[in-house]
Coordinates of C-alpha atoms and ligand atoms in Angstrom, one line a residue:
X289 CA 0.0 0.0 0.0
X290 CA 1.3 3.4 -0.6
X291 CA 1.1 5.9 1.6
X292 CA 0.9 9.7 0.4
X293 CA 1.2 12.8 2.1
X294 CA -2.3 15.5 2.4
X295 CA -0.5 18.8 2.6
X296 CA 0.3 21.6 1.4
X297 CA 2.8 22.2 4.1
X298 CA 6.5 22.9 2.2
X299 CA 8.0 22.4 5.2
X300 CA 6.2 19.1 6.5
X301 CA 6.6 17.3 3.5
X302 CA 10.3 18.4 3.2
X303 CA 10.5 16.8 7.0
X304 CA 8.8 13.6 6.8
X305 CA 9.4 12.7 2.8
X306 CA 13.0 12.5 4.8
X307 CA 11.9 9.3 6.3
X308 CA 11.5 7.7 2.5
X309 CA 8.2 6.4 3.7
X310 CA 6.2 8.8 1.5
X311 CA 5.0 7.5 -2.1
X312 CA 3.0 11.3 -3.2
X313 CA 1.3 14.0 -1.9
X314 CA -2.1 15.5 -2.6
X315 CA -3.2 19.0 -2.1
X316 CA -6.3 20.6 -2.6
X317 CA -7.9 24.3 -2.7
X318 CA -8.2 24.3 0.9
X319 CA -4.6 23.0 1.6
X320 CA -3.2 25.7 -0.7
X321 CA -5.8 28.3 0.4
X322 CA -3.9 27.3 4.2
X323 CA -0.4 27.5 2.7
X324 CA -0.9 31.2 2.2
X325 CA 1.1 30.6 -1.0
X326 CA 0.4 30.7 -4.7
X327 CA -1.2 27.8 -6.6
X328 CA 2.3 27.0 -9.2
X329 CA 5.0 28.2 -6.3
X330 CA 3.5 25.6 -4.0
X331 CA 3.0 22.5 -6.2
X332 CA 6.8 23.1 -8.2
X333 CA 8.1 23.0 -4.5
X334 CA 6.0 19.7 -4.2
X335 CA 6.9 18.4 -7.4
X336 CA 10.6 19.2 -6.2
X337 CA 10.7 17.5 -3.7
X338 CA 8.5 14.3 -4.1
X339 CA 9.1 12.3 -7.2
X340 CA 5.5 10.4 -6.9
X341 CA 2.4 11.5 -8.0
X342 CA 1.4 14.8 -6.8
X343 CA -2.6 15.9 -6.8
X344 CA -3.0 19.8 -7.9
X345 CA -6.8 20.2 -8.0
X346 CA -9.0 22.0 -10.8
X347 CA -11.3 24.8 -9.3
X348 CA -13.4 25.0 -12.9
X349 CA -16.7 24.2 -12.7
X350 CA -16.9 23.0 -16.7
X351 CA -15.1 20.6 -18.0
X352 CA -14.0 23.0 -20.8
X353 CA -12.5 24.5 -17.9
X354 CA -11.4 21.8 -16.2
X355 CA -9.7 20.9 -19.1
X356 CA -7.8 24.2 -19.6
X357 CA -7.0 24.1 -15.5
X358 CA -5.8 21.1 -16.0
X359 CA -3.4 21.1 -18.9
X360 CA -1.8 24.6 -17.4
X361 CA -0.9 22.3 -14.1
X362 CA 0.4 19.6 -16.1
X363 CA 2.8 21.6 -16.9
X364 CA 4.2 22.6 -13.7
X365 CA 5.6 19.1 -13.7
X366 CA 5.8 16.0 -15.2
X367 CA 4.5 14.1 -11.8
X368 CA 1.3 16.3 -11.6
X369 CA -1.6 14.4 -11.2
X370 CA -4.7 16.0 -12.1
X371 CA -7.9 16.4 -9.2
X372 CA -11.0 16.6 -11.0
X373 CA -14.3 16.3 -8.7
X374 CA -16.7 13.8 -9.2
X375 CA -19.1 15.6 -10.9
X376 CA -21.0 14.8 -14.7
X377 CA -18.1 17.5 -15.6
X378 CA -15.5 16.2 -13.9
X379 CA -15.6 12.8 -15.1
X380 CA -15.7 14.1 -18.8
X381 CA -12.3 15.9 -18.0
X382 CA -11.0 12.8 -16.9
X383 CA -11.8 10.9 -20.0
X384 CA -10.8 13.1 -21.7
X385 CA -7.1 13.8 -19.6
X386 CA -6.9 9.9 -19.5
X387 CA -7.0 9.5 -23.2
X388 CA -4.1 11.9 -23.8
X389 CA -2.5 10.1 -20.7
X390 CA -2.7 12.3 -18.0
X391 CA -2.8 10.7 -14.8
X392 CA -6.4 11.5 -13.3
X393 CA -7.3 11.9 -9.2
X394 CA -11.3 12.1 -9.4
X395 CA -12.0 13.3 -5.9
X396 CA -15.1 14.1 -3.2
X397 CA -16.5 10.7 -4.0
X398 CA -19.4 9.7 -0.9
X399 CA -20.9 6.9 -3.2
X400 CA -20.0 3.5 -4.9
X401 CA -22.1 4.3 -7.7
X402 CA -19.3 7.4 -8.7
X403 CA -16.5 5.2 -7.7
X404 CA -17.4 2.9 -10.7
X405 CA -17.8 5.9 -12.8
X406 CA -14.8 7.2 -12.1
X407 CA -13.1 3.7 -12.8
X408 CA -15.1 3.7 -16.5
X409 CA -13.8 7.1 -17.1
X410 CA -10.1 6.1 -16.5
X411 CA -9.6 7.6 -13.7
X412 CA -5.6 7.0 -12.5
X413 CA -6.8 7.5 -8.3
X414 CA -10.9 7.6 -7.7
X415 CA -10.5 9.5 -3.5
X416 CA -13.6 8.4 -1.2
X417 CA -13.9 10.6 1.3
X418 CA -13.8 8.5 5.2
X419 CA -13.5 10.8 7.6
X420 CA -16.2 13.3 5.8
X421 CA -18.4 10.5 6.1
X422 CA -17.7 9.4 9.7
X423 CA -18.2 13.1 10.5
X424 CA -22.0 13.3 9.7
X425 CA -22.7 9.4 10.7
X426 CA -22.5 7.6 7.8
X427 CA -19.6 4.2 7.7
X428 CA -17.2 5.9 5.7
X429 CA -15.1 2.4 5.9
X430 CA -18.2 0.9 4.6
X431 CA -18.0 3.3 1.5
X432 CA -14.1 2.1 1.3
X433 CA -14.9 -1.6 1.6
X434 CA -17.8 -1.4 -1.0
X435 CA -16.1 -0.1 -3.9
X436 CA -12.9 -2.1 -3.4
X437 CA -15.3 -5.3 -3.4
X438 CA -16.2 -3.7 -7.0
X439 CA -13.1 -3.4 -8.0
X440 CA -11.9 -6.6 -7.7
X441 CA -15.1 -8.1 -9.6
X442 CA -13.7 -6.2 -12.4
X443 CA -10.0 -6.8 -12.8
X444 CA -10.2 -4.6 -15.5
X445 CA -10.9 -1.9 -13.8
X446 CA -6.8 -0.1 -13.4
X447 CA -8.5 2.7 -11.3
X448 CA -6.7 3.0 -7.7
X449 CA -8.6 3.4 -4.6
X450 CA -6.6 6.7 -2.4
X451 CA -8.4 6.6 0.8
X452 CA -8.7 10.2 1.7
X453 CA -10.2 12.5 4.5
X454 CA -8.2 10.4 7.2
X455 CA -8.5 11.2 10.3
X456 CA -6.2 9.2 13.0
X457 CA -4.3 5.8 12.8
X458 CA -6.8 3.8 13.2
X459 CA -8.8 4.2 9.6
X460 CA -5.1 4.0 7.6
X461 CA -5.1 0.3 9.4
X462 CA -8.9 -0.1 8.4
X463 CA -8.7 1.3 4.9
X464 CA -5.1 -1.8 4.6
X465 CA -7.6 -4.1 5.8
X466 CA -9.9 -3.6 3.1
X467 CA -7.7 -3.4 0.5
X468 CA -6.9 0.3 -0.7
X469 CA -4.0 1.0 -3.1
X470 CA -2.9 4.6 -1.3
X471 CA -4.0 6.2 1.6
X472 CA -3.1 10.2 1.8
X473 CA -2.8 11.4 5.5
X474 CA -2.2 14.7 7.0
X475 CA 1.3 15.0 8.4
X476 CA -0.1 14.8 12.1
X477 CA -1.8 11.4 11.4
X478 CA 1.9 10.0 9.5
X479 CA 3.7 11.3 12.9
X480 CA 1.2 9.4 14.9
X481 CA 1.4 5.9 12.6
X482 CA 4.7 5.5 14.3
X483 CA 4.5 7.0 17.6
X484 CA 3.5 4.4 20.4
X485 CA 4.1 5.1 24.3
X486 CA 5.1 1.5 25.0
X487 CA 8.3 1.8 22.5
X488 CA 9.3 5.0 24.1
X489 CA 8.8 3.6 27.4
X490 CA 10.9 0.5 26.4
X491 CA 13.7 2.6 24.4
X492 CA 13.9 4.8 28.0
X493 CA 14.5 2.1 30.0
X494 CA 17.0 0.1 27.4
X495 CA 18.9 3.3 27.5
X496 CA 18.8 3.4 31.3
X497 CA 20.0 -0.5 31.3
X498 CA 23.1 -0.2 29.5
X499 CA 24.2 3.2 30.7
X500 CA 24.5 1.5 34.4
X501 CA 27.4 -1.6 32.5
X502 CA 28.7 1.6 31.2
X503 CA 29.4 0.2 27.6
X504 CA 29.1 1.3 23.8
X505 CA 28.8 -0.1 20.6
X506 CA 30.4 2.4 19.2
X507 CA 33.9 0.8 21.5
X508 CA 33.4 -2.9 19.6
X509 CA 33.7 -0.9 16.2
Ligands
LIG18 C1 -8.0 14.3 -0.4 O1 -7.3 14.3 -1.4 C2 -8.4 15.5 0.4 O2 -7.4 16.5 0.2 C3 -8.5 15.3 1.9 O3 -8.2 14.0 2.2 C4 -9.6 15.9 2.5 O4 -9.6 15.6 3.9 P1 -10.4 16.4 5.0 O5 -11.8 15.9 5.0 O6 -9.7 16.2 6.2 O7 -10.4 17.9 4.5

């Protein structure tokens, strides 16, 4: 499964894409609306720094639009991936960026019924929305499961499932369960995949242990 980064944050994904751990990154308005910085500035310093796929969203409501959006941040860099919503618009921009082979992230997707249009316009990434869901009560690891049960009744199908809206460790672990391709977490969530009080109570008192024999690795080198 690879994991991708959902920020906008320069500076956070020039920290933790240090770790080697991070596949992408996908933005969005909001994101970039957060970053305080313009729309190209922000995803060339992406780009730069990420060599996966990297979401810059559309914010055209046509797909004429879309389409015109799209090509000018295709040309940021070669690793842009293009967001397109999931919209009757939308998914005519993707067919239409998939059949000159642009790589295609159709995004805000609540339903199964989209997530199998997305897949039958091409789409590269289709990005159902869990923690949206969760928020106003509906199983938004139900929405996951559903569409990756689809999926795999239709090998055909090439479209990846990018489990987005994440909210804490415990949906990236659900979302594996089920089967996604990608999940895309905010830096906080990444931090907290890895953080567990039980190892830094058990490096603490390894430390403490071999500081009382008073000995190094370091001396057997
Ligand atoms: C996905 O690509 C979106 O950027 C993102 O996951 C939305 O998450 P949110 O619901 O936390 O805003």
């Amino acid at each position: 499964m690879k994991i991708f980064l959902d920020s906008a944050d320069i500076q956070e994904i020039r920290e933790l894409t240090q770790t080697g751990l991070i596949d992408g990154v996908t933005t969005n308005p909001s994101l970039i609306a957060r970053s305080g910085q313009d729309i190209k500035k922000v995803i060339a310093g992406i780009c730069d720094l990420v060599p996966g796929p990297v979401s810059a969203e559309v914010l055209a409501i046509t797909c004429e639009d879309m389409l015109k959006e799209g090509f000018a941040l295709s040309k940021i860099a070669p690793n842009v991936v293009i967001k397109v919503p999931l919209t009757k618009e939308g998914l005519k921009a993707c067919k239409s960026f998939r059949e000159q082979n642009i790589g295609v992230n159709v995004t805000l997707c609540f339903s199964p019924a989209q997530a199998l249009l997305a897949a039958k316009a091409g789409a590269t990434f289709v990005s159902p929305f869990i923690g949206r869901l969760d928020d106003i009560s509906f199983d938004g690891l139900l929405l996951i499961e559903e569409i990756c049960q689809i999926y795999q009744n239709y090998p055909s199908l090439t479209t990846q499932v990018l489990a987005a809206s994440i909210r804490h460790p415990l949906h990236v672990v659900q979302a594996a369960k089920a089967g996604v391709h990608v999940v895309t977490v905010p830096g906080k969530v990444f931090k907290q995949m890895y953080a567990h009080p039980l190892t830094d109570k058990g490096l603490e008192i390894f430390l403490e242990d071999t500081a009382k024999t008073g000995q190094k690795i370091t001396q057997i080198l």
